[in-house]
Amino acid sequence: MLIGRPSDIRPSEITSKDNYVNRRQFIKAGAAAGGIALAPSAFAAVVPRNEFAKLPDISSSKFSTDEAPTSFDDVTTYNNYWEFGTAKQDPAIHTTEFEPLPWRITVDGHAEKTGSFEFDDFIKPFDLEERIYRMRCVEAWSMVIPWVGISLADVVKRYQPTSKAKYVAFETLQDPRRMPGQKRQVLEWPYREGLTIEEATNPLAILAVGLYGEALPNPNGAPIRLVVPWKYGFKGIKGIVRISFVEKRPASSWNIAQPWEYGFYANVNPDVSHPRWSQARERRIGSDRFAAKQPTLMFNGYGEQVAHLYKDLDLRKNY
Ligand code: MTE
């Protein structure tokens, strides 16, 4: 178990991913034996295609926490990604055949620049940064994840939204052949999320393309997903194919499914409980099962950077 992290050692050097690698090799071998062709790596560009490929030129961020990162195994095998099943283990098991690249991202809506871009062209203009963030799920568990990503504020700035753009909406790929969980109507597909333009341009919000210094693993939303560390995990939409600048508040998947449980803002707030889970405390994944839960912090501890965004909002009503 990780108990501390000297600052001069990269997280990827101190965590064991052997179990995860072995598991995926085992699963892939099984898939190949069953006749499923696994294409060789063909795209060695900004974000390499093969899993576990190192990402180049990553700078570190002043926003990183120095808390010990959750192990690579836990980060990649305890996931919510309903496009691949509704159990926590499903994404690790059912994304083994998912080929994230090639991938296109469309940027549209109220902006000076719009278009449809190959993944690499979309990423290329931006700096890759490691951001070690505390992540808090509404189900009252938490992790510390060393993401690699690009600043969402930089992305927004590049496309020059007009004054009509009050929100940024995101959509996941909809393709039940590639995402078999979409054959079941457990959510309204495609998965959708949204932020206000002020939230999207806050320096903490990123689009992640990797973790632990490597290309984003499939269970975590390859090739690109949203990370907003002061909000509950469900805001972190995975497998993004569309980013839209819109005037009206966009739909978000969990809010559509259960509006009485999930609001648009979804800010981490220990004082406002979800109907099924208290938000006052959290269990850090990877810690001893019998260890005491730790207190949840307002805005997940990122209040200094984000509290001003909500100064005129009643956060009990706008949860
Ligand atoms: N994105 C898509 N497309 N589909 C999903 O089911 N689940 C969300 C979010 N993003 C989800 C998604 C939920 S409920 C959580 S808690 C986080 O992803 C989990 O992210 P992680 O698996 O990387 O920890």
mmCIF file of C-alpha atoms and ligand atoms in Angstrom:
data_model
loop_
_atom_site.group_PDB
_atom_site.id
_atom_site.type_symbol
_atom_site.label_atom_id
_atom_site.label_comp_id
_atom_site.label_asym_id
_atom_site.label_seq_id
_atom_site.Cartn_x
_atom_site.Cartn_y
_atom_site.Cartn_z
ATOM 1 C CA MET A 1 0.000 0.000 0.000
ATOM 2 C CA LEU A 2 1.250 3.485 -0.790
ATOM 3 C CA ILE A 3 1.838 5.566 2.283
ATOM 4 C CA GLY A 4 3.736 8.523 0.938
ATOM 5 C CA ARG A 5 5.381 9.872 -2.154
ATOM 6 C CA PRO A 6 8.741 11.559 -2.322
ATOM 7 C CA SER A 7 8.296 14.561 -4.597
ATOM 8 C CA ASP A 8 11.143 13.584 -6.949
ATOM 9 C CA ILE A 9 9.618 10.243 -7.929
ATOM 10 C CA ARG A 10 6.958 10.056 -10.605
ATOM 11 C CA PRO A 11 3.794 8.241 -9.556
ATOM 12 C CA SER A 12 4.287 5.744 -12.399
ATOM 13 C CA GLU A 13 7.586 4.664 -10.864
ATOM 14 C CA ILE A 14 6.187 3.714 -7.507
ATOM 15 C CA THR A 15 2.962 1.980 -8.331
ATOM 16 C CA SER A 16 2.635 -1.570 -9.441
ATOM 17 C CA LYS A 17 0.596 -2.062 -12.539
ATOM 18 C CA ASP A 18 1.669 -5.657 -12.973
ATOM 19 C CA ASN A 19 -1.698 -7.017 -11.956
ATOM 20 C CA TYR A 20 -3.488 -4.754 -14.346
ATOM 21 C CA VAL A 21 -1.118 -5.537 -17.210
ATOM 22 C CA ASN A 22 -1.330 -9.242 -16.565
ATOM 23 C CA ARG A 23 -5.074 -9.081 -16.364
ATOM 24 C CA ARG A 24 -5.399 -7.199 -19.622
ATOM 25 C CA GLN A 25 -2.918 -9.467 -21.382
ATOM 26 C CA PHE A 26 -4.882 -12.418 -20.141
ATOM 27 C CA ILE A 27 -8.129 -10.896 -21.342
ATOM 28 C CA LYS A 28 -6.627 -9.945 -24.718
ATOM 29 C CA ALA A 29 -5.185 -13.431 -25.179
ATOM 30 C CA GLY A 30 -8.645 -14.809 -24.551
ATOM 31 C CA ALA A 31 -10.143 -12.407 -27.063
ATOM 32 C CA ALA A 32 -7.535 -13.344 -29.680
ATOM 33 C CA ALA A 33 -8.159 -17.048 -29.088
ATOM 34 C CA GLY A 34 -11.802 -16.313 -29.723
ATOM 35 C CA GLY A 35 -10.901 -14.915 -33.126
ATOM 36 C CA ILE A 36 -11.042 -11.197 -32.390
ATOM 37 C CA ALA A 37 -8.279 -9.381 -34.240
ATOM 38 C CA LEU A 38 -6.401 -6.807 -32.204
ATOM 39 C CA ALA A 39 -4.880 -4.241 -34.546
ATOM 40 C CA PRO A 40 -1.190 -3.425 -34.078
ATOM 41 C CA SER A 41 -0.231 0.057 -33.012
ATOM 42 C CA ALA A 42 -0.373 2.365 -36.000
ATOM 43 C CA PHE A 43 -0.578 5.867 -34.594
ATOM 44 C CA ALA A 44 2.566 6.955 -32.775
ATOM 45 C CA ALA A 45 1.663 10.601 -32.666
ATOM 46 C CA VAL A 46 1.006 13.067 -29.849
ATOM 47 C CA VAL A 47 -0.910 10.557 -27.813
ATOM 48 C CA PRO A 48 0.289 7.100 -28.819
ATOM 49 C CA ARG A 49 -2.284 4.513 -29.493
ATOM 50 C CA ASN A 50 -1.126 1.525 -27.549
ATOM 51 C CA GLU A 51 -2.016 1.203 -23.922
ATOM 52 C CA PHE A 52 0.758 1.961 -21.439
ATOM 53 C CA ALA A 53 2.595 4.096 -24.019
ATOM 54 C CA LYS A 54 4.460 6.939 -22.319
ATOM 55 C CA LEU A 55 3.247 10.433 -23.117
ATOM 56 C CA PRO A 56 5.900 12.935 -24.188
ATOM 57 C CA ASP A 57 6.842 16.302 -22.640
ATOM 58 C CA ILE A 58 4.597 16.421 -19.606
ATOM 59 C CA SER A 59 5.039 19.389 -17.308
ATOM 60 C CA SER A 60 3.887 19.355 -13.702
ATOM 61 C CA SER A 61 1.178 21.580 -12.316
ATOM 62 C CA LYS A 62 0.986 23.851 -9.314
ATOM 63 C CA PHE A 63 -2.549 22.544 -8.779
ATOM 64 C CA SER A 64 -1.395 19.001 -7.951
ATOM 65 C CA THR A 65 -2.005 17.595 -4.489
ATOM 66 C CA ASP A 66 0.880 15.899 -2.709
ATOM 67 C CA GLU A 67 -1.411 13.209 -1.315
ATOM 68 C CA ALA A 68 -0.444 9.646 -2.239
ATOM 69 C CA PRO A 69 -1.949 8.574 -5.570
ATOM 70 C CA THR A 70 -4.354 5.645 -5.654
ATOM 71 C CA SER A 71 -2.714 2.588 -7.241
ATOM 72 C CA PHE A 72 -2.856 2.171 -11.000
ATOM 73 C CA ASP A 73 -4.764 -1.084 -10.491
ATOM 74 C CA ASP A 74 -7.508 0.570 -8.469
ATOM 75 C CA VAL A 75 -7.760 3.584 -10.776
ATOM 76 C CA THR A 76 -8.238 1.345 -13.818
ATOM 77 C CA THR A 77 -10.396 -1.465 -12.466
ATOM 78 C CA TYR A 78 -12.944 0.309 -10.238
ATOM 79 C CA ASN A 79 -14.823 2.484 -12.707
ATOM 80 C CA ASN A 80 -18.198 3.753 -13.793
ATOM 81 C CA TYR A 81 -18.571 3.672 -17.587
ATOM 82 C CA TRP A 82 -22.051 2.448 -18.377
ATOM 83 C CA GLU A 83 -21.333 2.219 -22.104
ATOM 84 C CA PHE A 84 -19.457 -0.938 -21.067
ATOM 85 C CA GLY A 85 -21.696 -2.226 -18.276
ATOM 86 C CA THR A 86 -23.073 -1.051 -14.974
ATOM 87 C CA ALA A 87 -20.766 -2.898 -12.537
ATOM 88 C CA LYS A 88 -17.520 -1.328 -11.313
ATOM 89 C CA GLN A 89 -15.424 -4.109 -12.861
ATOM 90 C CA ASP A 90 -17.223 -4.039 -16.233
ATOM 91 C CA PRO A 91 -15.167 -1.269 -17.918
ATOM 92 C CA ALA A 92 -11.849 -3.101 -17.303
ATOM 93 C CA ILE A 93 -13.318 -6.342 -18.632
ATOM 94 C CA HIS A 94 -15.395 -5.043 -21.541
ATOM 95 C CA THR A 95 -13.119 -2.351 -22.972
ATOM 96 C CA THR A 96 -10.327 -4.744 -23.977
ATOM 97 C CA GLU A 97 -11.442 -4.729 -27.618
ATOM 98 C CA PHE A 98 -12.235 -1.031 -27.736
ATOM 99 C CA GLU A 99 -9.904 0.826 -30.136
ATOM 100 C CA PRO A 100 -9.977 4.489 -29.115
ATOM 101 C CA LEU A 101 -8.050 5.759 -32.134
ATOM 102 C CA PRO A 102 -8.713 6.978 -34.790
ATOM 103 C CA TRP A 103 -11.132 9.405 -33.117
ATOM 104 C CA ARG A 104 -12.752 12.636 -34.232
ATOM 105 C CA ILE A 105 -13.868 15.526 -32.067
ATOM 106 C CA THR A 106 -16.388 18.068 -33.282
ATOM 107 C CA VAL A 107 -16.445 21.590 -31.877
ATOM 108 C CA ASP A 108 -19.608 23.506 -32.735
ATOM 109 C CA GLY A 109 -22.113 26.108 -31.560
ATOM 110 C CA HIS A 110 -21.572 29.777 -30.708
ATOM 111 C CA ALA A 111 -17.856 30.203 -31.448
ATOM 112 C CA GLU A 112 -15.698 31.974 -34.024
ATOM 113 C CA LYS A 113 -13.863 28.752 -34.812
ATOM 114 C CA THR A 114 -15.617 25.413 -35.154
ATOM 115 C CA GLY A 115 -14.913 22.188 -37.002
ATOM 116 C CA SER A 116 -14.274 18.492 -36.835
ATOM 117 C CA PHE A 117 -10.752 17.377 -35.954
ATOM 118 C CA GLU A 118 -8.684 14.223 -35.823
ATOM 119 C CA PHE A 119 -7.806 13.565 -32.185
ATOM 120 C CA ASP A 120 -4.121 14.389 -32.670
ATOM 121 C CA ASP A 121 -4.829 17.673 -34.443
ATOM 122 C CA PHE A 122 -7.227 18.586 -31.654
ATOM 123 C CA ILE A 123 -4.604 17.937 -28.941
ATOM 124 C CA LYS A 124 -1.486 19.266 -30.667
ATOM 125 C CA PRO A 125 -1.842 23.010 -29.926
ATOM 126 C CA PHE A 126 -1.923 22.457 -26.149
ATOM 127 C CA ASP A 127 0.603 21.651 -23.419
ATOM 128 C CA LEU A 128 0.374 18.304 -21.650
ATOM 129 C CA GLU A 129 0.383 18.659 -17.876
ATOM 130 C CA GLU A 130 0.284 16.209 -15.030
ATOM 131 C CA ARG A 131 -2.434 17.158 -12.548
ATOM 132 C CA ILE A 132 -2.613 14.992 -9.453
ATOM 133 C CA TYR A 133 -6.165 15.586 -8.283
ATOM 134 C CA ARG A 134 -8.356 14.354 -5.474
ATOM 135 C CA MET A 135 -11.484 12.870 -7.082
ATOM 136 C CA ARG A 136 -14.722 12.398 -5.113
ATOM 137 C CA CYS A 137 -17.585 10.186 -6.296
ATOM 138 C CA VAL A 138 -21.178 10.803 -5.182
ATOM 139 C CA GLU A 139 -21.185 7.189 -3.970
ATOM 140 C CA ALA A 140 -18.943 8.402 -1.106
ATOM 141 C CA TRP A 141 -15.619 7.002 -2.251
ATOM 142 C CA SER A 142 -12.605 8.907 -3.431
ATOM 143 C CA MET A 143 -9.271 8.455 -5.202
ATOM 144 C CA VAL A 144 -6.185 10.538 -5.949
ATOM 145 C CA ILE A 145 -5.437 10.346 -9.669
ATOM 146 C CA PRO A 146 -2.337 11.561 -11.515
ATOM 147 C CA TRP A 147 -4.074 12.697 -14.670
ATOM 148 C CA VAL A 148 -2.281 13.955 -17.753
ATOM 149 C CA GLY A 149 -4.323 16.501 -19.606
ATOM 150 C CA ILE A 150 -4.735 19.803 -21.349
ATOM 151 C CA SER A 151 -6.311 22.900 -19.860
ATOM 152 C CA LEU A 152 -9.981 23.163 -20.790
ATOM 153 C CA ALA A 153 -9.676 26.959 -20.473
ATOM 154 C CA ASP A 154 -7.011 26.889 -23.215
ATOM 155 C CA VAL A 155 -9.279 24.774 -25.421
ATOM 156 C CA VAL A 156 -12.212 27.152 -24.919
ATOM 157 C CA LYS A 157 -9.990 30.177 -25.659
ATOM 158 C CA ARG A 158 -8.734 28.656 -28.909
ATOM 159 C CA TYR A 159 -12.248 28.278 -30.352
ATOM 160 C CA GLN A 160 -13.279 31.813 -29.327
ATOM 161 C CA PRO A 161 -16.822 31.407 -28.039
ATOM 162 C CA THR A 162 -19.112 34.380 -28.695
ATOM 163 C CA SER A 163 -21.072 36.243 -26.014
ATOM 164 C CA LYS A 164 -24.016 33.889 -26.698
ATOM 165 C CA ALA A 165 -22.025 30.928 -25.364
ATOM 166 C CA LYS A 166 -23.141 30.632 -21.748
ATOM 167 C CA TYR A 167 -22.432 26.909 -21.365
ATOM 168 C CA VAL A 168 -20.176 24.207 -22.774
ATOM 169 C CA ALA A 169 -21.879 20.886 -23.568
ATOM 170 C CA PHE A 170 -20.078 17.562 -24.013
ATOM 171 C CA GLU A 171 -21.167 14.310 -25.659
ATOM 172 C CA THR A 172 -19.755 10.785 -25.621
ATOM 173 C CA LEU A 173 -19.508 8.610 -28.730
ATOM 174 C CA GLN A 174 -22.736 6.822 -29.552
ATOM 175 C CA ASP A 175 -21.950 3.530 -31.264
ATOM 176 C CA PRO A 176 -23.425 0.385 -29.722
ATOM 177 C CA ARG A 177 -21.091 -1.791 -31.808
ATOM 178 C CA ARG A 178 -18.071 -0.227 -30.118
ATOM 179 C CA MET A 179 -19.801 0.472 -26.821
ATOM 180 C CA PRO A 180 -21.984 -2.570 -26.246
ATOM 181 C CA GLY A 181 -23.527 -1.247 -23.028
ATOM 182 C CA GLN A 182 -25.459 1.194 -25.239
ATOM 183 C CA LYS A 183 -27.585 -1.728 -26.460
ATOM 184 C CA ARG A 184 -29.361 -1.435 -23.128
ATOM 185 C CA GLN A 185 -31.343 1.702 -22.308
ATOM 186 C CA VAL A 186 -29.885 2.034 -18.817
ATOM 187 C CA LEU A 187 -29.255 5.724 -19.602
ATOM 188 C CA GLU A 188 -30.401 7.961 -22.421
ATOM 189 C CA TRP A 189 -27.544 7.752 -24.972
ATOM 190 C CA PRO A 190 -25.279 9.424 -25.803
ATOM 191 C CA TYR A 191 -23.935 10.268 -22.342
ATOM 192 C CA ARG A 192 -24.020 14.060 -21.945
ATOM 193 C CA GLU A 193 -22.610 16.644 -19.588
ATOM 194 C CA GLY A 194 -22.269 20.387 -19.315
ATOM 195 C CA LEU A 195 -20.488 23.200 -17.506
ATOM 196 C CA THR A 196 -21.104 26.921 -17.353
ATOM 197 C CA ILE A 197 -18.591 28.841 -19.448
ATOM 198 C CA GLU A 198 -17.115 30.203 -16.189
ATOM 199 C CA GLU A 199 -16.592 26.669 -14.886
ATOM 200 C CA ALA A 200 -15.119 25.524 -18.178
ATOM 201 C CA THR A 201 -12.593 28.359 -18.111
ATOM 202 C CA ASN A 202 -11.575 27.827 -14.492
ATOM 203 C CA PRO A 203 -7.885 26.824 -14.448
ATOM 204 C CA LEU A 204 -8.633 23.549 -12.631
ATOM 205 C CA ALA A 205 -10.787 21.974 -15.367
ATOM 206 C CA ILE A 206 -8.918 19.744 -17.796
ATOM 207 C CA LEU A 207 -9.496 17.350 -20.635
ATOM 208 C CA ALA A 208 -7.497 14.263 -19.644
ATOM 209 C CA VAL A 209 -5.705 12.188 -22.270
ATOM 210 C CA GLY A 210 -3.607 10.100 -19.886
ATOM 211 C CA LEU A 211 -2.890 8.996 -16.366
ATOM 212 C CA TYR A 212 0.240 7.814 -14.601
ATOM 213 C CA GLY A 213 2.245 9.384 -17.454
ATOM 214 C CA GLU A 214 0.703 7.109 -20.058
ATOM 215 C CA ALA A 215 -2.068 7.214 -22.664
ATOM 216 C CA LEU A 216 -5.497 7.154 -21.012
ATOM 217 C CA PRO A 217 -6.583 3.550 -20.356
ATOM 218 C CA ASN A 218 -9.876 2.527 -21.930
ATOM 219 C CA PRO A 219 -11.809 2.071 -18.652
ATOM 220 C CA ASN A 220 -11.019 5.694 -17.749
ATOM 221 C CA GLY A 221 -12.460 7.141 -20.962
ATOM 222 C CA ALA A 222 -9.878 6.887 -23.744
ATOM 223 C CA PRO A 223 -8.903 8.774 -25.704
ATOM 224 C CA ILE A 224 -10.207 11.932 -23.975
ATOM 225 C CA ARG A 225 -12.441 12.754 -21.005
ATOM 226 C CA LEU A 226 -13.383 15.668 -18.794
ATOM 227 C CA VAL A 227 -11.948 16.117 -15.276
ATOM 228 C CA VAL A 228 -13.446 18.732 -12.919
ATOM 229 C CA PRO A 229 -12.015 17.918 -9.484
ATOM 230 C CA TRP A 230 -14.370 20.090 -7.390
ATOM 231 C CA LYS A 231 -17.422 18.227 -8.737
ATOM 232 C CA TYR A 232 -18.644 14.678 -8.195
ATOM 233 C CA GLY A 233 -17.111 12.084 -10.505
ATOM 234 C CA PHE A 234 -20.162 11.713 -12.720
ATOM 235 C CA LYS A 235 -19.455 15.127 -14.305
ATOM 236 C CA GLY A 236 -16.255 13.627 -15.778
ATOM 237 C CA ILE A 237 -17.687 12.538 -19.099
ATOM 238 C CA LYS A 238 -15.573 9.931 -20.932
ATOM 239 C CA GLY A 239 -14.967 9.201 -24.614
ATOM 240 C CA ILE A 240 -15.847 12.766 -25.727
ATOM 241 C CA VAL A 241 -16.685 13.290 -29.421
ATOM 242 C CA ARG A 242 -18.497 16.640 -29.301
ATOM 243 C CA ILE A 243 -17.915 19.936 -27.526
ATOM 244 C CA SER A 244 -20.621 22.538 -28.114
ATOM 245 C CA PHE A 245 -20.836 26.189 -27.084
ATOM 246 C CA VAL A 246 -24.494 26.740 -26.236
ATOM 247 C CA GLU A 247 -26.782 29.429 -24.911
ATOM 248 C CA LYS A 248 -29.115 27.306 -22.781
ATOM 249 C CA ARG A 249 -28.178 24.995 -19.939
ATOM 250 C CA PRO A 250 -27.400 21.640 -21.568
ATOM 251 C CA ALA A 251 -28.819 18.300 -20.498
ATOM 252 C CA SER A 252 -26.666 16.058 -18.343
ATOM 253 C CA SER A 253 -27.179 12.306 -18.296
ATOM 254 C CA TRP A 254 -27.696 11.658 -14.588
ATOM 255 C CA ASN A 255 -29.912 14.704 -14.274
ATOM 256 C CA ILE A 256 -32.096 13.356 -17.107
ATOM 257 C CA ALA A 257 -32.189 9.896 -15.510
ATOM 258 C CA GLN A 258 -32.889 10.937 -11.896
ATOM 259 C CA PRO A 259 -33.345 14.701 -11.528
ATOM 260 C CA TRP A 260 -34.333 14.368 -7.849
ATOM 261 C CA GLU A 261 -30.897 12.850 -7.120
ATOM 262 C CA TYR A 262 -28.507 14.619 -9.467
ATOM 263 C CA GLY A 263 -28.412 18.351 -10.121
ATOM 264 C CA PHE A 264 -26.640 20.237 -12.878
ATOM 265 C CA TYR A 265 -23.884 21.669 -10.665
ATOM 266 C CA ALA A 266 -22.892 18.531 -8.743
ATOM 267 C CA ASN A 267 -20.336 20.413 -6.643
ATOM 268 C CA VAL A 268 -18.804 18.311 -3.882
ATOM 269 C CA ASN A 269 -20.623 19.508 -0.776
ATOM 270 C CA PRO A 270 -20.433 17.671 2.570
ATOM 271 C CA ASP A 271 -23.511 19.604 3.815
ATOM 272 C CA VAL A 272 -25.953 18.470 1.124
ATOM 273 C CA SER A 273 -26.571 14.750 1.159
ATOM 274 C CA HIS A 274 -27.580 12.703 -1.825
ATOM 275 C CA PRO A 275 -30.803 10.778 -1.038
ATOM 276 C CA ARG A 276 -28.856 7.507 -0.922
ATOM 277 C CA TRP A 277 -25.393 8.526 0.301
ATOM 278 C CA SER A 278 -24.310 11.012 2.948
ATOM 279 C CA GLN A 279 -21.732 13.346 1.470
ATOM 280 C CA ALA A 280 -20.111 14.174 4.845
ATOM 281 C CA ARG A 281 -17.424 11.481 4.684
ATOM 282 C CA GLU A 282 -15.681 9.373 2.087
ATOM 283 C CA ARG A 283 -13.778 6.116 1.782
ATOM 284 C CA ARG A 284 -10.427 6.438 0.042
ATOM 285 C CA ILE A 285 -10.178 3.542 -2.418
ATOM 286 C CA GLY A 286 -7.142 1.385 -1.636
ATOM 287 C CA SER A 287 -7.202 2.195 2.061
ATOM 288 C CA ASP A 288 -7.901 -0.489 4.620
ATOM 289 C CA ARG A 289 -11.583 -1.468 4.370
ATOM 290 C CA PHE A 290 -11.942 -1.059 8.103
ATOM 291 C CA ALA A 291 -10.157 2.285 8.285
ATOM 292 C CA ALA A 292 -12.262 5.254 9.372
ATOM 293 C CA LYS A 293 -13.752 7.256 6.531
ATOM 294 C CA GLN A 294 -12.247 10.680 6.072
ATOM 295 C CA PRO A 295 -14.239 13.920 6.106
ATOM 296 C CA THR A 296 -15.252 15.280 2.721
ATOM 297 C CA LEU A 297 -14.112 18.833 2.050
ATOM 298 C CA MET A 298 -16.265 21.577 0.545
ATOM 299 C CA PHE A 299 -15.612 21.705 -3.205
ATOM 300 C CA ASN A 300 -13.417 18.641 -2.590
ATOM 301 C CA GLY A 301 -10.815 20.966 -1.069
ATOM 302 C CA TYR A 302 -10.607 23.228 -4.135
ATOM 303 C CA GLY A 303 -12.683 26.085 -2.673
ATOM 304 C CA GLU A 304 -9.911 28.626 -2.952
ATOM 305 C CA GLN A 305 -9.939 28.231 -6.735
ATOM 306 C CA VAL A 306 -13.682 27.793 -7.346
ATOM 307 C CA ALA A 307 -15.870 29.106 -4.483
ATOM 308 C CA HIS A 308 -16.191 32.521 -6.182
ATOM 309 C CA LEU A 309 -18.050 30.875 -9.084
ATOM 310 C CA TYR A 310 -20.996 30.140 -6.779
ATOM 311 C CA LYS A 311 -21.096 33.150 -4.443
ATOM 312 C CA ASP A 312 -24.614 34.143 -5.567
ATOM 313 C CA LEU A 313 -26.029 30.611 -5.639
ATOM 314 C CA ASP A 314 -27.935 28.765 -2.933
ATOM 315 C CA LEU A 315 -25.972 25.511 -3.022
ATOM 316 C CA ARG A 316 -28.749 23.602 -1.210
ATOM 317 C CA LYS A 317 -31.110 24.296 -4.080
ATOM 318 C CA ASN A 318 -28.485 24.266 -6.813
ATOM 319 C CA TYR A 319 -26.872 20.921 -5.955
HETATM 320 N N1 MTE B 1 -18.815 8.980 -18.884
HETATM 321 C C1 MTE B 1 -19.518 8.196 -19.698
HETATM 322 N N2 MTE B 1 -19.477 8.411 -21.017
HETATM 323 N N3 MTE B 1 -20.295 7.185 -19.218
HETATM 324 C C2 MTE B 1 -20.406 6.925 -17.868
HETATM 325 O O1 MTE B 1 -21.135 5.999 -17.471
HETATM 326 N N4 MTE B 1 -19.734 7.585 -15.615
HETATM 327 C C3 MTE B 1 -19.400 8.754 -14.793
HETATM 328 C C4 MTE B 1 -18.145 9.468 -15.275
HETATM 329 N N5 MTE B 1 -18.119 9.568 -16.715
HETATM 330 C C5 MTE B 1 -19.678 7.744 -16.989
HETATM 331 C C6 MTE B 1 -18.853 8.770 -17.542
HETATM 332 C C7 MTE B 1 -19.284 8.415 -13.389
HETATM 333 S S1 MTE B 1 -20.736 8.003 -12.600
HETATM 334 C C8 MTE B 1 -18.101 8.470 -12.721
HETATM 335 S S2 MTE B 1 -18.028 8.243 -11.019
HETATM 336 C C9 MTE B 1 -16.835 8.742 -13.426
HETATM 337 O O2 MTE B 1 -16.994 8.753 -14.836
HETATM 338 C C10 MTE B 1 -15.802 7.704 -13.072
HETATM 339 O O3 MTE B 1 -14.568 8.003 -13.664
HETATM 340 P P1 MTE B 1 -13.361 6.998 -13.413
HETATM 341 O O4 MTE B 1 -13.846 5.632 -13.774
HETATM 342 O O5 MTE B 1 -12.239 7.430 -14.289
HETATM 343 O O6 MTE B 1 -13.023 7.095 -11.963
#
